[in-house]
Amino acid sequence: MSYKFSMGDRELGDIEFEEDPGTKINFEAAYISFETEGNPILTVSGSNVGIRTTSPKAALDVDDNMIRVRDSFTPASANASGRQGQICWDANYLYICVAPSTWKRVALQSW
């Protein structure tokens, strides 16, 4: 795979993949982003990461209508090891760690 660096009309420039000119890495003063076909895919701005946005406003900012956690996980008990803010799921519950080693769960039901 070959790459091309260009300054264009920007101060910091771009890295383009020559085999796919629509795929590039943009270096801006406020952020770095990876884009394909002119659409932002992944952006790092300060300590924030954006998916499909060039202006993330939180540690993880997803510009879409859903996210996917591929693998299920069931905490062993309500006081199983965990860090505040962790979220997991299984076939029956959605689990949230609300304090160190303190899990709460919400039952899932069909509708």
XYZ file of N, CA and C in Angstrom:
333
model
N 0.853 -1.164 0.000
C 0.000 0.000 0.000
C 0.901 1.229 0.000
N 0.592 2.190 -0.829
C 1.409 3.404 -0.872
C 0.599 4.588 -0.340
N 1.334 5.566 0.152
C 0.737 6.731 0.792
C 1.282 7.993 0.142
N 0.514 9.063 0.239
C 0.942 10.352 -0.282
C 0.609 11.409 0.764
N 1.593 12.207 1.131
C 1.365 13.314 2.063
C 1.145 14.575 1.249
N 0.125 15.338 1.617
C -0.115 16.601 0.916
C -0.510 17.668 1.913
N -0.075 18.885 1.647
C -0.432 20.017 2.501
C -1.753 20.625 2.046
N -1.996 20.650 0.748
C -3.213 21.282 0.245
C -3.302 22.708 0.755
N -4.499 23.158 1.081
C -4.669 24.521 1.590
C -4.721 24.530 3.111
N -4.274 23.443 3.725
C -4.352 23.336 5.172
C -2.977 23.408 5.786
N -2.939 23.870 6.999
C -1.679 24.056 7.706
C -0.972 22.743 8.017
N -1.725 21.696 8.388
C -1.099 20.474 8.872
C -1.073 19.335 7.863
N -1.947 19.314 6.862
C -1.873 18.334 5.790
C -2.690 17.075 5.978
N -2.520 16.150 4.996
C -3.242 14.887 4.949
C -2.286 13.771 4.562
N -2.664 12.548 4.896
C -2.025 11.368 4.334
C -3.117 10.640 3.571
N -2.899 10.433 2.273
C -3.881 9.748 1.436
C -3.344 8.389 1.024
N -4.218 7.409 0.888
C -3.872 6.097 0.385
C -4.025 6.163 -1.127
N -2.930 6.016 -1.860
C -2.958 6.240 -3.305
C -3.881 5.279 -4.041
N -4.026 4.025 -3.555
C -4.923 3.079 -4.218
C -6.391 3.422 -3.983
N -6.680 4.216 -2.971
C -8.056 4.598 -2.633
C -8.045 6.058 -2.202
N -8.094 6.990 -3.166
C -7.962 8.411 -2.828
C -9.040 8.945 -1.888
N -10.154 8.225 -1.738
C -11.194 8.667 -0.817
C -10.900 8.327 0.634
N -9.828 7.573 0.873
C -9.457 7.179 2.228
C -8.226 7.956 2.638
N -8.331 8.710 3.737
C -7.181 9.515 4.168
C -7.230 9.805 5.657
N -6.106 10.275 6.144
C -5.984 10.732 7.521
C -5.802 12.243 7.463
N -6.691 12.975 8.120
C -6.642 14.442 8.150
C -5.978 14.918 9.429
N -5.056 15.818 9.297
C -4.404 16.437 10.448
C -4.872 17.886 10.523
N -5.727 18.171 11.473
C -6.246 19.526 11.683
C -5.659 20.070 12.981
N -5.761 21.353 13.196
C -5.245 21.952 14.427
C -5.948 21.409 15.662
N -7.266 21.137 15.562
C -8.043 20.714 16.728
C -8.239 19.201 16.820
N -7.955 18.454 15.742
C -8.215 17.019 15.771
C -7.453 16.296 14.667
N -7.426 14.973 14.770
C -6.933 14.080 13.721
C -8.094 13.155 13.395
N -8.380 12.964 12.100
C -9.486 12.073 11.753
C -9.109 11.152 10.601
N -9.701 9.977 10.619
C -9.595 9.026 9.534
C -10.917 9.089 8.794
N -10.860 9.247 7.492
C -12.111 9.306 6.738
C -12.026 8.443 5.500
N -13.186 8.018 5.038
C -13.278 7.280 3.797
C -14.463 7.827 3.010
N -14.253 8.015 1.713
C -15.265 8.583 0.822
C -15.794 9.914 1.344
N -14.940 10.700 1.977
C -15.316 12.020 2.467
C -16.074 12.032 3.775
N -16.296 10.870 4.391
C -17.043 10.791 5.644
C -16.109 10.462 6.805
N -16.226 11.202 7.925
C -15.377 10.884 9.074
C -15.757 9.531 9.666
N -14.754 8.710 9.947
C -14.982 7.402 10.538
C -14.560 7.419 11.997
N -13.353 7.918 12.261
C -12.811 7.948 13.616
C -12.034 9.241 13.797
N -12.317 9.960 14.884
C -11.667 11.238 15.165
C -11.143 11.244 16.586
N -9.940 11.770 16.768
C -9.388 11.991 18.101
C -9.215 13.487 18.262
N -9.871 14.036 19.284
C -9.808 15.470 19.554
C -9.556 15.658 21.043
N -8.346 16.053 21.416
C -7.991 16.141 22.831
C -8.093 14.760 23.441
N -8.866 14.622 24.501
C -9.047 13.308 25.128
C -10.366 12.653 24.705
N -11.033 13.205 23.700
C -12.296 12.656 23.214
C -12.098 11.879 21.918
N -12.915 10.841 21.731
C -12.903 10.041 20.512
C -14.289 10.107 19.892
N -14.337 10.393 18.606
C -15.607 10.450 17.892
C -15.684 9.381 16.830
N -16.830 8.769 16.710
C -17.095 7.832 15.635
C -18.143 8.465 14.738
N -17.800 8.692 13.487
C -18.633 9.345 12.476
C -18.876 10.827 12.772
N -17.997 11.458 13.536
C -18.084 12.888 13.797
C -16.672 13.456 13.915
N -16.492 14.708 13.502
C -15.194 15.367 13.680
C -15.191 16.286 14.891
N -16.294 16.317 15.635
C -16.348 17.183 16.818
C -16.918 16.432 18.023
N -16.189 15.431 18.535
C -16.699 14.686 19.696
C -16.807 15.569 20.930
N -17.919 15.445 21.646
C -18.187 16.275 22.826
C -18.085 15.496 24.132
N -17.727 14.204 24.073
C -17.584 13.359 25.263
C -16.420 12.400 25.018
N -16.028 11.672 26.053
C -14.913 10.738 25.917
C -15.137 9.790 24.748
N -16.380 9.321 24.566
C -16.765 8.550 23.391
C -18.058 9.143 22.858
N -18.018 9.639 21.633
C -19.165 10.300 21.013
C -19.470 9.571 19.703
N -20.597 8.855 19.655
C -20.978 8.077 18.483
C -22.127 8.781 17.777
N -21.916 9.156 16.516
C -22.960 9.814 15.736
C -23.711 8.762 14.927
N -24.570 8.030 15.617
C -25.384 6.992 14.995
C -26.561 6.719 15.927
N -27.485 5.877 15.519
C -28.653 5.635 16.356
C -28.547 4.373 17.199
N -27.397 3.666 17.160
C -27.210 2.521 18.042
C -25.731 2.174 18.136
N -25.385 1.456 19.201
C -24.056 0.887 19.347
C -24.228 -0.611 19.578
N -23.162 -1.377 19.416
C -23.256 -2.817 19.590
C -22.143 -3.304 20.505
N -22.518 -4.041 21.522
C -21.578 -4.752 22.376
C -21.717 -6.212 21.962
N -20.722 -6.743 21.288
C -20.843 -8.047 20.628
C -20.960 -9.228 21.585
N -20.195 -9.231 22.653
C -20.161 -10.404 23.528
C -20.915 -10.161 24.826
N -21.690 -11.164 25.236
C -22.420 -11.071 26.499
C -21.478 -11.359 27.669
N -21.838 -10.848 28.825
C -21.079 -11.099 30.055
C -22.061 -11.003 31.206
N -21.997 -11.951 32.122
C -22.854 -11.957 33.297
C -21.982 -11.838 34.538
N -22.094 -10.734 35.302
C -21.351 -10.657 36.566
C -21.777 -11.819 37.474
N -20.838 -12.355 38.228
C -21.118 -13.519 39.078
C -22.119 -13.209 40.188
N -22.146 -11.961 40.654
C -23.057 -11.558 41.728
C -23.181 -10.042 41.727
N -24.044 -9.508 42.575
C -24.222 -8.059 42.676
C -22.970 -7.360 43.198
N -22.068 -8.094 43.862
C -20.828 -7.478 44.362
C -19.589 -8.065 43.681
N -19.767 -8.577 42.462
C -18.632 -9.082 41.684
C -17.696 -7.930 41.329
N -16.463 -8.249 41.062
C -15.474 -7.239 40.687
C -15.958 -6.451 39.475
N -15.854 -5.133 39.555
C -16.260 -4.275 38.453
C -15.876 -2.841 38.727
N -15.826 -2.045 37.650
C -15.518 -0.618 37.778
C -16.748 0.201 37.422
N -16.946 1.272 38.148
C -18.097 2.143 37.927
C -18.186 2.539 36.451
N -19.376 2.373 35.885
C -19.617 2.754 34.502
C -19.581 1.593 33.518
N -19.098 0.431 33.941
C -19.107 -0.718 33.038
C -20.547 -1.131 32.759
N -20.808 -1.519 31.515
C -22.134 -1.972 31.103
C -21.962 -3.292 30.375
N -22.794 -4.288 30.701
C -22.756 -5.571 30.010
C -24.168 -6.138 29.958
N -24.301 -7.280 29.305
C -25.630 -7.853 29.090
C -25.536 -9.367 28.977
N -26.681 -10.002 29.173
C -26.847 -11.413 28.824
C -28.277 -11.563 28.291
N -28.740 -12.758 28.102
C -30.060 -12.971 27.496
C -31.212 -12.461 28.350
N -30.982 -12.272 29.655
C -32.070 -11.894 30.549
C -31.967 -10.508 31.171
N -30.750 -9.941 31.256
C -30.562 -8.689 31.977
C -29.570 -7.753 31.279
N -29.725 -6.473 31.566
C -28.735 -5.448 31.267
C -28.121 -5.085 32.612
N -26.794 -5.129 32.723
C -26.090 -4.890 33.987
C -25.298 -3.593 33.895
N -25.296 -2.816 34.989
C -24.509 -1.590 35.073
C -23.788 -1.590 36.408
N -22.480 -1.364 36.365
C -21.699 -1.239 37.592
C -21.804 0.224 38.045
N -22.453 0.477 39.176
C -22.751 1.838 39.619
C -21.737 2.376 40.617
N -20.900 1.518 41.171
C -19.821 1.887 42.096
C -18.842 0.714 42.065
N -17.641 0.874 42.592
C -16.705 -0.254 42.559
C -17.348 -1.536 43.114
N -17.334 -2.577 42.305
C -17.881 -3.894 42.667
C -19.333 -3.834 43.148
N -20.120 -2.960 42.547
C -21.545 -2.823 42.876
C -22.344 -2.806 41.575
N -22.989 -3.941 41.284
C -23.744 -4.092 40.047
C -25.241 -3.973 40.301
N -25.938 -3.358 39.342
C -27.401 -3.353 39.328
C -27.816 -3.909 37.975
N -29.023 -4.433 37.916
C -29.481 -5.022 36.672
C -30.940 -4.657 36.390
N -31.274 -4.700 35.130
C -32.634 -4.446 34.657
C -33.049 -5.659 33.847
N -34.214 -6.215 34.158
C -34.698 -7.384 33.422
C -35.089 -7.001 32.005
N -34.779 -7.866 31.061
C -35.167 -7.682 29.661
C -36.415 -8.499 29.397
N -37.348 -7.956 28.652
C -38.565 -8.692 28.328
C -38.990 -8.377 26.918
N -39.656 -9.299 26.303
C -40.168 -9.093 24.949
C -41.288 -8.072 24.974
N -41.498 -7.405 23.870
C -42.600 -6.452 23.766
C -43.159 -6.470 22.381
